[in-house]
Every structure is written in C-alpha cells, then in structure tokens.
Amino acid sequence: MKRFLLIRGAELIALLALVVIPFVITNPFALGLLTLLAIYGILLIGLDVTVGYLGQVNLGQAAFLGIGAYASGLLVAHGGFGILPALAAAFVICLMLGSLLALPALRLEGPQFALATLSFGALAVTVLNEWEDLTQGAQGLSLSRPALFGQTLDAAGFYWLCLALLVLVWLGMKNLLSSQWGRAFEALRDSPIATDAMGIGVYRHKVIAFAFGSALGGLAGGLYAFNFQYLQPHSFTYELMVILLLGVVLGGRKSLWGAVVGAAFIVLLPNLLSNPLLFRVFSVVGLLLALMAAFNDLQGRRRLRFQTLAPVVAMGLLVIGSFTVEHTEDWRKAIFALMLFSVVVGLPEGLMGYAGKALAQLFRVPAAPLPPASRLDDVVPMPGADDNDAHSALLELRDVKRHFGGVRAVDGVSMTVRAGAVHGLIGPNGSGKSTVVNVISGLYAPTSGQIALAGAELPYGSLYRAAGAGVARTFQNLQLFGELSALDNVMVALRATYKLPWPLVLLGFARGEERRAQADALALLQLVGLQDQARVKARDMTYGAQRFLEIARALGRKPRLLILDEPAAGLAHPDAQQLVEIIRRIHGRGIAIVLIEHHMDVVTALCDTVTVLDGGLVIAEGTADEVKRHPRVIEAYLGAAA
Ligand code: ADP
Ligand code: MG
C-alpha cells in the first residue's frame, strides 16, 4: 500500500485536482487552458513514443494533429458522425497513415528519418491547403461540436471528456510501457542487433510504435477540432512542430509526466508572449535557474563548462529582450530558438528528468518483490523422447562463403554440428570464425552456400528470422541492453512466455504474464549464478557477469542451437572456470553449442568436435587432441605467432 501510494500518489492528487477544478474555477479562460492542456498532453505522449522511446527525431506530429483535426471535423460536418465515432476515426486514420509513413521512413535512421517526417508534414499541410473542395483551404473550416450521447457538451463537459481521454491514454501507455512492449522499446535503443537476435523484430516494433504515436496525434487532433470548432491548415506547420519538440524535451523525454509538463508549457506559451510582465518574470526566473546550474557546476569542477555557460547567455539575451522589445509576438521565433537552445544544452533530460532524480533520492520506493524462480526444467526443457536422435546432424553448412568486397572472410566452409554436441570453432585471429557464426545467426547473408538447421534451410541474412528458427547467440563484443536490469535483459528474450494480445496489454491484463516471465528469468539467472544481481543494471555489472548475462539471455530463447563467440575473452581465471561450469550445465540440458574459443584448455575440457579455420577455410576437424597434433593446425598457429 505504501509502495502504491508513493508511486501513484502524485498521479491521484493531480487527477483529483484536474477533475474538480471546473467546480471551483468558473473562469472560461482558465477552463480553456486546461482543456488545451489535456489535448496537448495526449499529443505529446504520442510524440514521446518516437522522440523519447525510439530516440528518433520525429517532425511529423503536427501534421498528424492536423490530419486528425480535419478528418474528424469533416466526418462530423459531412458524414453526420457523433463525437466519439469521429474521434475513433481520427485515431484509426492516423494509425494507418502513420504505418504508411513509418514503413519506408523507419528503414532510415537519424537525419534521413527526420527529413522523411518533415516532408510528410509539408505534404500534409499543402494538401489540406490546396484541396479546397474538401477543406475550404486557407479560408478555414468551421464546424460545430456534436453531442455526446444526446447531450450537448458545454465547456466543462468537453473539458471532462478531454481529461477522461488523457487519463485513458495515460493508463494505456503505462500498461504498455511496463509490459514486454516497453521493454522491447528500451532494448532496441540500447542494441538493435541484440534485439533482433532475441527474436524481437526491431523494425516491426518501431513501425508499430510510430503508428501508435501518430494515432494519438490524430486523437488529439479530433479534440482540437471540437475545441476550436474552426480549422486552418497553417496552424499545423513547422512552427508548431518546433514548439511540440520543445515541449517534449523541456518536459522530459521518456516520461508521461514530462509530456504533461511539456503540454502545460505549450499551453502557457502564447500568454507568456502576449503579457510583457509575465514574460519578464519568466525570463528572469529562467536566467536565475541557469545561473544556479552554472554555480553548482562551478563548485563541482572549478571550471565553467560550455553546457552551463551557454544557457546563461541565452537566458540573459531573453531577459534583455523582455525589457527592450516592444512586440514580443514578432520575436516569437527568436524566443523559441533561445529557449530550445537553452533547454537542449542546459537541461538535456528535461524538467521531469531532473525532478525524477531528485524525487528518487527523497523517496526511496522499494522495488516490488520478485516471485520465486521457476523450475529450470520448465524454462529450458530437457530433450524429450522425440529428440532421441541425439548425435544426428542439427546444423549443416555446405560450402558457405562470405566475402566483403575483396576480403574472402569465409571461403567455402562445410561443417556439421550434431544435436546435443559442444562443437568448437577455433583458428588464429582473422581466420573467419566470427564471420561464420554471423552468417549462421543471420547478421550477414552468405555470399553463397547452404545452411540447414534440423534439415530445414535456415533463413538467410536476418537475425530476427534465424532466432525464430531456433538459433540464439552471444556476441564477441558484448551487446547487452545496458540500461535494463539483468532480469529485464533476460525477460526481453522470453518472447514465448508472452501470449497476451496487445489490446489486453493496454487494458492492464499483463501482470500475471509478467510475473511468470520474471520467475522464468530468475531461473536462468540462477543457472549462470547471477540471481543476486537481478535488479542491477547491465552496464553496472562486472565484465564477467556481463558475459554470463548474455548467455542467460540467449538461453531465454529456448534455442536448439546456442552460439557462443569467445565467451572467455577477457575473463579472469575464476570466471573462466565458472564459464566452463556454466557451459557444462547447458550442455547437460541437451542444447547444441557452437563455441568459439582461444583457450585450448577450455576447448579440450568441453568440446566433442573441433573445427579449425584458417584464412576462411577449414584446415582440420576432429577431437581436441586430434586437431592439436594436426600439422596444418600447428603450422597455422605458428605462422600466426610469427
Ligand atoms: P575471427 O573471428 O576468426 O577473428 P573474423 O570473422 O572476425 O575473424 O574476420 C575474418 C576476416 O574478415 C578478417 O580479415 C576481417 O577483417 C574480415 N571482416 C570481418 N567482418 C568484416 C566486415 N564487416 N567487413 C569487412 N571485412 C570484414
Ligand atoms: Mg572473432
């Protein structure tokens, strides 16, 4: 109960205050601002999905607001739609347009993605402007707010509707973000490669997230239309986009509270600009904050950094402007620019980012207790009767080649990994070992050759699809989800545990599933001896623990084939010994393992068969003792040493 109040207390108080305000304050202007707060809150929560969670610069949200507004406005004016059907339609239309834009745009990263969304925004506004038969173009579209269940909505009624929708969106987002979906969003930002390798389609998740965020923009647009009852295309141009970005960044990315704080800022902004006194107060407060931050920074390191000096200068300019400029409205863009600059440089984590940290220090909310670990047999099943054909071929490579331009990294490798075996892959540096397993696991497509797993051709060139076929791997250069806890790292891989369709996840029915996944993940952490570090962030763990965590995570896939690329690299002796023990345990559960390893003692201790590569070719194969004595192997290693 205490936990619940600590976490939810602020939400409940804020909600209660927002609900009762219309009874207390009857000032229509204030009510109008609150209505806008709810609408922009929904809009920014949607924008935060891409900007915050996916970490992409999305410049299309203003357009989705406009499309949603026009769609619901026109459906009401010409289609006779009621208010809720019109809002639902705006949501669905923007969901579809969002997917259509995301499908090509999210193949791109960084500036290309930003430009794609920017052009979409320009296109949308132009169409709204020029399609005069439908939208009445620049002249503007007037509409009237339809009734809700036969009741005409007065200002307070409409405000409550907006608030109710904001609460629904808030709760839905909260459920989504605390489910495997939210975890996948975090994971794909930390390591897209590992996310794909864990069978979570990065691209698919990004498209869905973007479409969902756009749909929220459409919903906000519908409310916007019914709020103003008059629409003009030029309300939805870049200027609004910049303000929206400012709102998300200022409020704090990856935070529902941040979105609402940002929305409050956006709502107050026009008043700020039209009221000189308010603007002066705001600028001076901003300058004082920037000075305080600079002073703090100076204490800490005795040297002023650009990050703290620049906001002081920018806010100083704003203060000078607020006392000298007569028509602040005309300087709007310059003012936004100064604020955006100060926020981006001086407050990269936004208001809620800082407040969150401070609050976390004040109230230490205890983590929810974990369930008892599952039985390992239920998580990684022992091979059953139908797997009795142990020692039959599981993985077969036939004449596999992979060239990089002129580099023949792998130049015709054939090998067979038997079911249940530990198969060593050794060879001097640069002999092609990592490339072989990168081709098997789908990171690279083979230049030529065939790969089959249990008789079926393995999907080529897709980590995601190879993972689906039963291949799991670790990486020579660790690819953990650094910001996630050890437990969450493993839970990302437990895709098979999650069966609930997303609408039910949004409604908050995923708790049971989550606990089951936690119990399963704990069992896997136990297997590698990390059960006591379940709540530790992956990037805060020791190097050895990180290596073991990658193995536990790969096992979460319940793989038929586990590939370990130099798991002992950089391990101190006790850790290396523990690694051997862990691999023995996994082997004991009947999972076939391909092990790339440099330490010959580890290879000898574990491997049934060893394949030796040199220059992208197989030069020897046999037991560890056999290959150690093989003349070509001795020659290759001696050559490498020389
Ligand atoms: P190993 O894992 O045995 O040390 P690798 O498979 O990493 O060897 O590399 C084999 C050869 O292929 C090396 O010469 C390496 O430089 C080259 N290589 C590997 N990956 C790439 C790549 N993505 N692009 C170009 N060359 C590569
Ligand atoms: Mg390698």
XYZ file of C-alpha atoms and ligand atoms in Angstrom:
670
model
C 0.000 0.000 0.000
C 2.801 2.390 0.909
C 4.519 1.460 -2.341
C 1.336 2.070 -4.275
C 0.834 5.476 -2.674
C 4.426 6.512 -3.261
C 4.211 5.626 -6.932
C 0.635 6.588 -7.641
C 0.107 9.297 -5.026
C 1.127 12.214 -7.228
C -0.947 10.865 -10.119
C -4.048 10.541 -7.959
C -3.690 14.013 -6.474
C -3.133 15.609 -9.875
C -6.113 13.775 -11.317
C -8.370 14.733 -8.443
C -7.336 18.372 -8.768
C -7.955 18.357 -12.514
C -11.384 16.775 -12.103
C -12.696 19.229 -9.511
C -11.246 22.420 -10.990
C -14.328 23.240 -13.127
C -16.452 23.248 -9.938
C -14.125 25.694 -8.253
C -12.974 27.939 -11.063
C -15.630 29.031 -13.488
C -13.404 31.392 -15.425
C -13.859 30.263 -19.069
C -10.338 31.332 -19.994
C -8.757 29.091 -17.368
C -11.004 26.224 -18.370
C -9.947 26.710 -21.985
C -6.300 26.448 -20.975
C -6.951 23.253 -19.030
C -8.789 21.751 -21.986
C -5.789 22.520 -24.166
C -3.529 21.012 -21.531
C -5.377 17.705 -21.819
C -5.316 17.817 -25.628
C -1.615 18.658 -25.877
C -0.925 16.091 -23.171
C -2.300 13.356 -25.437
C -0.414 14.798 -28.407
C 2.914 14.907 -26.581
C 2.525 11.445 -25.075
C 2.183 10.283 -28.676
C 5.220 12.275 -29.790
C 7.275 10.980 -26.877
C 6.865 7.442 -28.204
C 9.157 8.226 -31.126
C 11.254 11.057 -29.714
C 11.713 9.572 -26.258
C 11.367 5.823 -26.502
C 12.654 5.229 -30.029
C 15.133 8.103 -29.802
C 14.231 9.375 -33.292
C 13.617 12.962 -34.317
C 10.005 12.956 -35.443
C 8.870 16.105 -37.237
C 5.516 14.736 -38.375
C 3.391 15.001 -35.250
C 1.989 18.463 -36.048
C 0.748 17.057 -39.353
C -1.000 14.169 -37.594
C -2.671 16.663 -35.302
C -3.910 18.493 -38.410
C -4.996 15.344 -40.227
C -6.869 14.118 -37.160
C -8.491 17.516 -36.740
C -9.627 17.755 -40.344
C -10.692 14.104 -40.508
C -12.985 14.354 -37.509
C -14.166 17.833 -38.456
C -15.156 16.710 -41.948
C -16.728 13.486 -40.709
C -18.904 15.498 -38.360
C -19.729 18.213 -40.893
C -20.393 15.950 -43.884
C -20.675 12.440 -42.524
C -23.017 13.107 -39.631
C -20.636 11.373 -37.225
C -21.084 11.658 -33.449
C -18.215 12.886 -31.330
C -16.834 9.510 -30.227
C -17.036 7.826 -33.659
C -15.337 10.880 -35.177
C -12.525 10.682 -32.601
C -12.157 6.949 -33.181
C -11.985 7.564 -36.925
C -9.284 10.211 -36.475
C -7.326 7.713 -34.369
C -7.640 4.939 -36.961
C -6.888 7.172 -39.966
C -3.706 8.454 -38.333
C -2.797 4.919 -37.268
C -2.937 3.859 -40.900
C -1.188 6.931 -42.288
C 1.395 6.583 -39.528
C 2.145 2.998 -40.577
C 2.313 4.021 -44.234
C 4.849 6.714 -43.402
C 6.754 4.530 -40.955
C 7.198 1.562 -43.307
C 9.681 3.371 -45.556
C 10.824 6.075 -43.120
C 11.901 3.739 -40.316
C 14.215 1.885 -42.662
C 16.173 5.121 -42.270
C 17.972 6.472 -39.255
C 18.851 9.874 -37.864
C 18.695 12.817 -40.261
C 17.094 10.804 -43.064
C 14.226 9.789 -40.829
C 13.780 13.359 -39.604
C 13.685 14.591 -43.202
C 11.157 11.943 -44.220
C 8.794 13.031 -41.447
C 9.435 16.676 -42.293
C 8.440 16.144 -45.929
C 5.362 14.276 -44.807
C 4.391 17.269 -42.689
C 4.901 19.685 -45.576
C 2.915 17.436 -47.898
C 0.021 17.076 -45.477
C -0.305 20.807 -44.868
C -0.121 21.550 -48.598
C -2.860 19.035 -49.347
C -5.070 20.446 -46.578
C -4.480 23.893 -48.003
C -4.999 23.113 -51.687
C -7.835 20.588 -51.587
C -10.286 23.414 -51.275
C -13.386 21.459 -52.308
C -12.963 19.343 -49.231
C -11.191 21.512 -46.680
C -12.057 25.016 -47.875
C -8.329 25.687 -47.931
C -6.857 28.745 -46.315
C -10.301 30.174 -45.788
C -10.719 27.704 -42.950
C -13.237 25.077 -41.966
C -15.941 25.808 -39.444
C -17.660 23.003 -37.637
C -19.806 22.559 -34.596
C -19.168 20.254 -31.673
C -21.556 17.296 -31.874
C -23.444 15.979 -28.876
C -22.204 13.136 -26.693
C -24.909 10.517 -26.034
C -27.539 13.123 -26.938
C -26.095 15.676 -24.513
C -24.645 18.898 -25.822
C -21.297 19.437 -24.190
C -20.679 22.761 -22.509
C -17.137 23.932 -21.862
C -16.833 21.972 -18.618
C -18.349 18.861 -20.168
C -15.938 18.974 -23.078
C -13.046 19.514 -20.698
C -14.011 16.400 -18.765
C -14.182 14.422 -21.986
C -10.638 15.555 -22.888
C -9.457 14.780 -19.382
C -11.062 11.329 -19.444
C -9.313 10.553 -22.716
C -5.998 11.820 -21.351
C -6.400 9.516 -18.351
C -7.217 6.569 -20.632
C -4.187 7.289 -22.808
C -2.008 7.701 -19.711
C -3.118 4.381 -18.232
C -2.861 2.563 -21.552
C 0.655 3.904 -22.103
C 1.646 2.985 -18.579
C 0.476 -0.576 -19.093
C 2.137 -0.796 -22.482
C 5.454 0.601 -21.289
C 5.648 -1.697 -18.284
C 4.941 -4.717 -20.485
C 7.230 -6.602 -22.855
C 6.493 -3.882 -25.427
C 8.043 -1.123 -23.373
C 10.967 -3.382 -22.585
C 11.463 -4.040 -26.280
C 11.494 -0.279 -26.975
C 14.231 0.203 -24.386
C 16.144 -2.784 -25.686
C 16.140 -1.730 -29.306
C 17.549 1.648 -28.421
C 20.419 0.066 -26.480
C 21.269 -2.612 -29.039
C 19.174 -3.125 -32.163
C 21.385 -6.065 -33.175
C 20.800 -7.943 -29.941
C 17.096 -7.101 -30.023
C 16.769 -8.738 -33.417
C 18.904 -11.654 -32.276
C 16.484 -12.186 -29.367
C 13.663 -12.644 -31.863
C 12.149 -9.197 -31.329
C 11.691 -7.602 -34.750
C 13.250 -4.166 -34.289
C 11.754 -2.732 -37.435
C 8.319 -4.128 -36.689
C 8.344 -2.698 -33.189
C 9.462 0.692 -34.420
C 6.722 0.829 -37.049
C 4.057 -0.148 -34.536
C 5.329 2.395 -32.013
C 5.415 5.178 -34.570
C 1.941 4.348 -35.866
C 0.583 4.291 -32.330
C 2.169 7.645 -31.500
C 0.740 9.111 -34.705
C -2.692 7.740 -33.852
C -2.540 9.568 -30.525
C -1.713 12.681 -32.555
C -4.874 12.032 -34.582
C -6.960 11.617 -31.446
C -5.596 14.883 -30.069
C -6.403 16.433 -33.454
C -10.032 15.398 -33.185
C -10.290 17.013 -29.761
C -8.502 20.079 -31.100
C -11.137 20.412 -33.848
C -14.038 20.157 -31.408
C -12.338 22.575 -29.072
C -11.751 25.425 -31.520
C -14.527 24.499 -33.969
C -12.545 26.271 -36.641
C -9.548 24.850 -38.533
C -6.897 26.372 -40.756
C -4.086 24.398 -42.408
C -1.365 26.828 -41.425
C -1.909 26.057 -37.724
C -0.126 22.738 -38.303
C 3.170 23.840 -39.827
C 6.806 23.627 -38.681
C 6.405 26.287 -36.098
C 4.016 24.103 -34.148
C 6.359 21.160 -34.689
C 9.232 23.049 -33.106
C 7.033 24.003 -30.166
C 5.956 20.379 -29.732
C 9.564 19.189 -29.733
C 10.401 21.904 -27.249
C 7.548 20.680 -25.063
C 8.752 17.071 -25.085
C 12.391 17.961 -24.455
C 11.622 20.560 -21.795
C 9.146 18.308 -20.008
C 11.493 15.361 -20.146
C 11.639 12.533 -22.628
C 10.501 9.010 -21.828
C 8.102 10.255 -19.205
C 4.340 10.587 -19.104
C 4.707 13.339 -16.527
C 7.212 15.006 -18.791
C 4.702 15.037 -21.648
C 2.065 16.700 -19.487
C 4.525 19.226 -18.041
C 5.621 19.989 -21.602
C 1.974 20.372 -22.602
C 1.438 22.849 -19.766
C 4.379 24.849 -21.047
C 2.999 24.898 -24.604
C -0.411 25.981 -23.379
C 1.050 28.849 -21.365
C 3.440 29.946 -24.075
C 1.099 32.269 -26.055
C 0.107 34.070 -22.839
C 3.711 34.321 -21.934
C 4.428 36.089 -25.186
C 1.443 38.429 -25.122
C 1.837 39.517 -21.489
C 5.073 41.542 -21.079
C 5.103 41.297 -17.299
C 4.675 37.521 -17.312
C 7.363 37.222 -19.942
C 9.817 39.285 -17.905
C 9.173 37.212 -14.813
C 9.617 34.024 -16.813
C 12.892 35.170 -18.398
C 14.333 36.320 -15.091
C 13.383 33.028 -13.425
C 14.940 31.165 -16.353
C 18.123 33.193 -16.022
C 18.275 32.576 -12.278
C 17.867 28.837 -12.847
C 20.611 28.854 -15.461
C 22.867 30.832 -13.102
C 22.180 28.407 -10.285
C 23.039 25.473 -12.502
C 26.237 27.201 -13.597
C 27.138 27.976 -9.989
C 26.552 24.368 -8.956
C 28.667 23.172 -11.809
C 31.450 25.569 -10.849
C 31.510 24.188 -7.305
C 31.863 20.698 -8.574
C 34.709 21.165 -11.048
C 36.111 24.675 -10.643
C 35.873 25.277 -14.338
C 32.888 26.602 -16.252
C 31.718 24.324 -18.992
C 30.074 25.381 -22.211
C 26.963 23.352 -21.313
C 26.256 25.540 -18.312
C 27.563 28.833 -19.686
C 25.547 28.742 -22.906
C 22.099 28.631 -21.237
C 23.135 31.587 -19.058
C 23.984 33.607 -22.150
C 20.799 32.524 -23.955
C 18.584 33.302 -20.959
C 20.432 36.586 -20.464
C 19.548 37.559 -24.027
C 15.953 36.643 -23.284
C 15.919 38.899 -20.208
C 17.376 41.807 -22.190
C 14.800 41.173 -24.896
C 11.946 41.041 -22.425
C 12.795 44.536 -21.202
C 13.621 46.162 -24.540
C 11.432 44.567 -27.196
C 8.001 46.092 -27.526
C 6.154 43.478 -29.593
C 7.321 40.159 -28.228
C 4.928 38.367 -30.594
C 7.051 39.462 -33.543
C 10.109 37.944 -31.936
C 8.308 34.662 -31.331
C 10.644 32.508 -33.389
C 13.780 34.011 -31.907
C 12.378 33.451 -28.435
C 11.589 29.798 -29.170
C 15.067 29.414 -30.581
C 16.694 30.769 -27.421
C 14.546 28.614 -25.180
C 15.045 25.491 -27.254
C 18.770 26.100 -27.261
C 18.936 26.600 -23.502
C 16.843 23.533 -22.803
C 18.691 21.252 -25.180
C 22.094 22.308 -23.904
C 21.408 23.001 -20.243
C 18.638 20.572 -19.449
C 19.077 17.560 -21.729
C 16.938 15.342 -19.527
C 14.146 17.869 -19.188
C 12.342 19.087 -16.096
C 10.948 15.707 -15.152
C 14.285 14.046 -15.771
C 15.778 16.221 -13.024
C 12.739 16.182 -10.796
C 12.616 12.409 -11.143
C 16.184 12.067 -9.921
C 15.608 14.411 -7.004
C 12.399 12.622 -6.019
C 14.057 9.225 -6.274
C 16.606 10.428 -3.719
C 13.902 11.767 -1.410
C 11.573 8.785 -1.517
C 13.292 5.503 -1.985
C 10.497 3.379 -3.383
C 11.291 -0.253 -2.650
C 11.264 -2.464 -5.734
C 8.359 -4.882 -5.923
C 9.395 -8.264 -4.526
C 10.277 -10.888 -7.130
C 8.414 -14.170 -7.398
C 10.277 -17.408 -6.588
C 12.282 -18.722 -9.530
C 10.641 -21.220 -11.873
C 11.940 -24.762 -12.121
C 14.703 -24.798 -14.700
C 13.110 -27.827 -16.374
C 10.074 -25.702 -17.178
C 12.149 -22.904 -18.660
C 14.724 -24.863 -20.641
C 13.055 -28.218 -21.193
C 15.278 -31.288 -21.188
C 15.238 -33.021 -24.565
C 12.210 -35.307 -24.711
C 11.741 -38.745 -26.257
C 11.331 -37.326 -29.739
C 14.823 -35.847 -29.532
C 16.250 -39.327 -29.102
C 18.055 -38.993 -32.362
C 20.785 -37.180 -30.429
C 24.016 -37.121 -32.362
C 22.136 -36.724 -35.634
C 23.084 -33.664 -37.650
C 21.480 -30.489 -36.317
C 23.291 -27.744 -38.196
C 24.806 -28.292 -41.616
C 26.922 -25.829 -43.551
C 27.686 -26.651 -47.158
C 30.356 -24.674 -48.976
C 29.403 -21.423 -47.244
C 31.209 -18.304 -48.468
C 31.105 -14.759 -47.277
C 33.210 -12.141 -48.996
C 33.493 -8.484 -48.065
C 34.499 -6.800 -51.286
C 37.868 -8.400 -51.970
C 38.226 -9.934 -48.479
C 37.359 -13.623 -48.529
C 36.486 -13.777 -44.844
C 34.832 -17.178 -45.264
C 35.710 -19.004 -48.430
C 33.893 -22.312 -48.619
C 33.260 -23.772 -45.178
C 31.419 -27.063 -44.751
C 30.785 -28.467 -41.306
C 28.186 -30.408 -39.354
C 27.138 -29.740 -35.768
C 25.455 -32.712 -34.122
C 22.436 -32.449 -31.859
C 23.449 -32.066 -28.241
C 27.138 -31.572 -29.067
C 29.564 -28.877 -27.978
C 31.274 -28.006 -31.235
C 34.458 -25.973 -31.018
C 35.390 -23.445 -33.672
C 38.981 -22.323 -33.416
C 41.620 -20.656 -35.551
C 44.001 -17.717 -35.495
C 42.683 -14.149 -35.365
C 41.020 -13.114 -38.603
C 40.536 -16.715 -39.743
C 36.797 -16.176 -40.209
C 35.268 -17.670 -37.038
C 33.068 -14.713 -36.173
C 32.032 -14.339 -39.781
C 30.919 -17.989 -39.883
C 28.676 -17.563 -36.851
C 27.489 -14.155 -38.065
C 26.311 -15.858 -41.240
C 24.656 -18.721 -39.326
C 22.854 -16.351 -36.975
C 21.695 -14.113 -39.808
C 23.747 -10.983 -39.083
C 25.263 -11.396 -42.552
C 23.792 -13.153 -45.561
C 26.148 -15.740 -47.096
C 27.677 -14.836 -50.444
C 26.945 -18.417 -51.482
C 26.385 -21.858 -49.981
C 23.669 -23.568 -47.938
C 22.883 -23.679 -44.237
C 20.297 -26.056 -42.791
C 19.021 -26.432 -39.239
C 17.415 -29.799 -38.463
C 17.005 -30.451 -42.183
C 15.251 -27.152 -42.978
C 17.013 -24.313 -44.728
C 17.851 -21.534 -42.292
C 16.510 -18.072 -43.177
C 19.452 -16.047 -44.520
C 20.538 -12.588 -43.588
C 18.025 -11.903 -40.811
C 18.945 -12.192 -37.142
C 15.275 -11.996 -36.313
C 14.234 -14.881 -38.523
C 17.218 -17.039 -37.637
C 16.289 -16.519 -33.987
C 12.760 -17.628 -34.824
C 14.191 -20.821 -36.325
C 15.912 -21.671 -33.034
C 19.368 -20.066 -33.164
C 20.483 -17.987 -30.187
C 23.836 -16.323 -29.773
C 26.121 -14.157 -27.724
C 28.452 -11.559 -29.199
C 32.211 -11.277 -29.194
C 31.769 -7.574 -28.382
C 29.077 -7.595 -25.724
C 25.670 -6.449 -26.911
C 23.717 -6.138 -23.683
C 20.813 -3.796 -23.074
C 22.874 -1.583 -20.789
C 20.066 0.499 -19.321
C 17.976 -2.556 -18.437
C 18.424 -4.672 -15.326
C 19.843 -8.177 -15.576
C 16.348 -9.536 -15.056
C 14.899 -7.360 -17.809
C 17.706 -8.331 -20.175
C 16.677 -11.955 -19.859
C 12.963 -11.121 -19.976
C 13.415 -9.459 -23.372
C 14.386 -12.842 -24.743
C 11.456 -14.705 -23.161
C 9.237 -13.921 -26.102
C 7.472 -17.269 -25.985
C 6.150 -16.573 -22.483
C 4.107 -13.647 -23.737
C 0.900 -14.575 -25.475
C -1.500 -11.798 -24.497
C -2.724 -9.724 -27.461
C -1.801 -6.059 -27.196
C -5.309 -4.644 -26.612
C -5.439 -6.637 -23.386
C -1.943 -5.436 -22.518
C -3.165 -1.851 -22.919
C -6.008 -2.627 -20.547
C -3.558 -3.840 -17.929
C -4.072 -7.609 -18.024
C -0.393 -8.477 -18.439
C 0.517 -8.657 -14.747
C 0.249 -12.447 -14.465
C 2.292 -12.958 -17.581
C 4.935 -10.544 -16.315
C 5.331 -12.451 -13.064
C 5.678 -15.734 -14.904
C 8.358 -14.184 -17.097
C 10.139 -12.841 -14.013
C 10.128 -16.294 -12.434
C 11.478 -17.864 -15.635
C 14.149 -15.188 -16.000
C 15.225 -15.763 -12.401
C 15.696 -19.455 -13.100
C 18.018 -18.588 -15.980
C 19.939 -16.073 -13.889
C 20.342 -18.829 -11.293
C 21.778 -21.100 -13.953
C 24.602 -18.628 -14.580
C 24.939 -17.627 -10.912
C 23.542 -14.110 -11.206
C 20.317 -14.486 -9.226
C 21.543 -11.977 -6.627
C 22.075 -9.275 -9.242
C 18.636 -9.478 -10.851
C 17.920 -5.787 -10.254
C 21.352 -4.475 -11.226
C 21.606 -2.538 -14.481
C 23.566 -4.484 -17.056
C 26.036 -1.653 -17.630
C 26.839 -1.537 -13.906
C 27.834 -5.204 -13.731
C 31.363 -6.578 -13.810
C 32.702 -7.698 -17.152
C 32.492 -11.365 -16.235
C 28.911 -11.017 -15.024
C 28.023 -9.283 -18.286
C 29.388 -12.216 -20.274
C 27.313 -14.663 -18.198
C 24.249 -12.467 -18.501
C 24.488 -12.624 -22.288
C 24.458 -16.400 -22.054
C 21.417 -16.416 -19.756
C 19.651 -14.044 -22.116
C 20.386 -16.241 -25.138
C 19.007 -19.250 -23.235
C 15.781 -17.329 -22.717
C 15.112 -18.019 -26.387
C 14.927 -21.780 -25.593
C 17.278 -22.294 -28.527
C 18.016 -25.512 -30.397
C 21.451 -24.136 -31.168
C 23.420 -21.796 -28.931
C 26.373 -19.914 -30.424
C 28.980 -18.501 -28.041
C 31.506 -16.173 -29.688
C 34.611 -16.088 -27.449
C 32.735 -16.125 -24.123
C 36.019 -16.452 -22.206
C 37.714 -13.483 -23.857
C 38.967 -11.127 -21.171
C 37.760 -13.287 -18.260
C 39.914 -13.654 -15.155
C 40.766 -17.217 -14.144
C 37.965 -17.883 -11.601
C 35.399 -16.503 -14.052
C 36.776 -18.674 -16.853
C 36.351 -21.697 -14.598
C 32.801 -20.735 -13.831
C 32.178 -20.323 -17.545
C 33.264 -23.905 -18.175
C 30.864 -24.992 -15.450
C 28.000 -22.984 -16.997
C 28.610 -24.405 -20.460
C 28.645 -27.918 -18.958
C 25.246 -27.260 -17.385
C 23.800 -26.032 -20.669
C 25.293 -28.996 -22.487
C 23.693 -31.201 -19.849
C 20.298 -29.884 -20.889
C 20.854 -31.201 -24.400
C 21.288 -27.899 -26.204
C 23.776 -27.982 -29.069
C 26.522 -25.374 -28.694
C 28.940 -23.822 -31.161
C 31.827 -22.480 -29.116
C 34.429 -20.097 -30.484
C 37.328 -20.130 -28.096
C 41.007 -19.274 -27.908
C 41.917 -21.005 -24.671
C 42.872 -24.541 -25.682
C 42.267 -25.868 -22.148
C 38.647 -24.663 -22.276
C 38.223 -26.223 -25.715
C 39.733 -29.516 -24.574
C 37.585 -29.602 -21.478
C 34.314 -29.011 -23.291
C 34.290 -29.828 -26.991
C 33.296 -33.115 -28.555
C 34.374 -31.993 -32.014
C 36.590 -29.111 -33.070
C 36.715 -27.420 -36.456
C 39.816 -25.363 -37.204
C 39.671 -22.430 -39.607
C 42.470 -20.564 -41.287
C 42.077 -17.917 -43.957
C 38.352 -18.629 -44.243
C 38.896 -22.357 -44.905
C 38.557 -25.495 -42.769
C 42.049 -26.875 -42.255
C 41.276 -29.621 -39.750
C 38.440 -31.284 -37.871
C 38.336 -33.889 -35.111
C 38.569 -34.198 -31.346
C 40.507 -31.536 -29.472
C 43.507 -33.854 -29.116
C 43.458 -34.810 -32.771
C 43.420 -31.243 -34.092
C 46.088 -30.144 -31.613
C 48.506 -32.598 -33.228
C 47.430 -31.835 -36.790
C 50.417 -30.459 -38.749
C 48.391 -27.805 -40.592
C 46.965 -26.528 -37.327
C 50.425 -26.280 -35.769
C 51.628 -24.506 -38.875
C 48.697 -22.053 -38.859
C 49.171 -21.126 -35.209
C 52.939 -20.930 -35.507
C 52.537 -18.783 -38.615
C 50.190 -16.517 -36.741
C 52.611 -16.305 -33.830
C 55.483 -15.453 -36.151
P 37.896 -14.133 -36.391
O 36.586 -14.062 -35.674
O 38.318 -15.542 -36.725
O 38.989 -13.416 -35.695
P 36.535 -12.589 -38.407
O 35.481 -13.485 -38.910
O 36.119 -11.535 -37.465
O 37.733 -13.439 -37.816
O 37.242 -11.881 -39.646
C 37.712 -12.590 -40.758
C 38.201 -11.600 -41.803
O 37.075 -10.925 -42.360
C 39.125 -10.557 -41.279
O 40.103 -10.301 -42.231
C 38.237 -9.358 -41.117
O 38.953 -8.163 -41.275
C 37.226 -9.550 -42.223
N 35.911 -8.986 -41.903
C 35.087 -9.414 -40.926
N 33.951 -8.705 -40.906
C 34.074 -7.792 -41.889
C 33.240 -6.746 -42.387
N 32.034 -6.497 -41.838
N 33.683 -6.006 -43.406
C 34.891 -6.232 -43.965
N 35.715 -7.195 -43.558
C 35.333 -7.975 -42.530
Mg 36.021 -13.182 -33.883
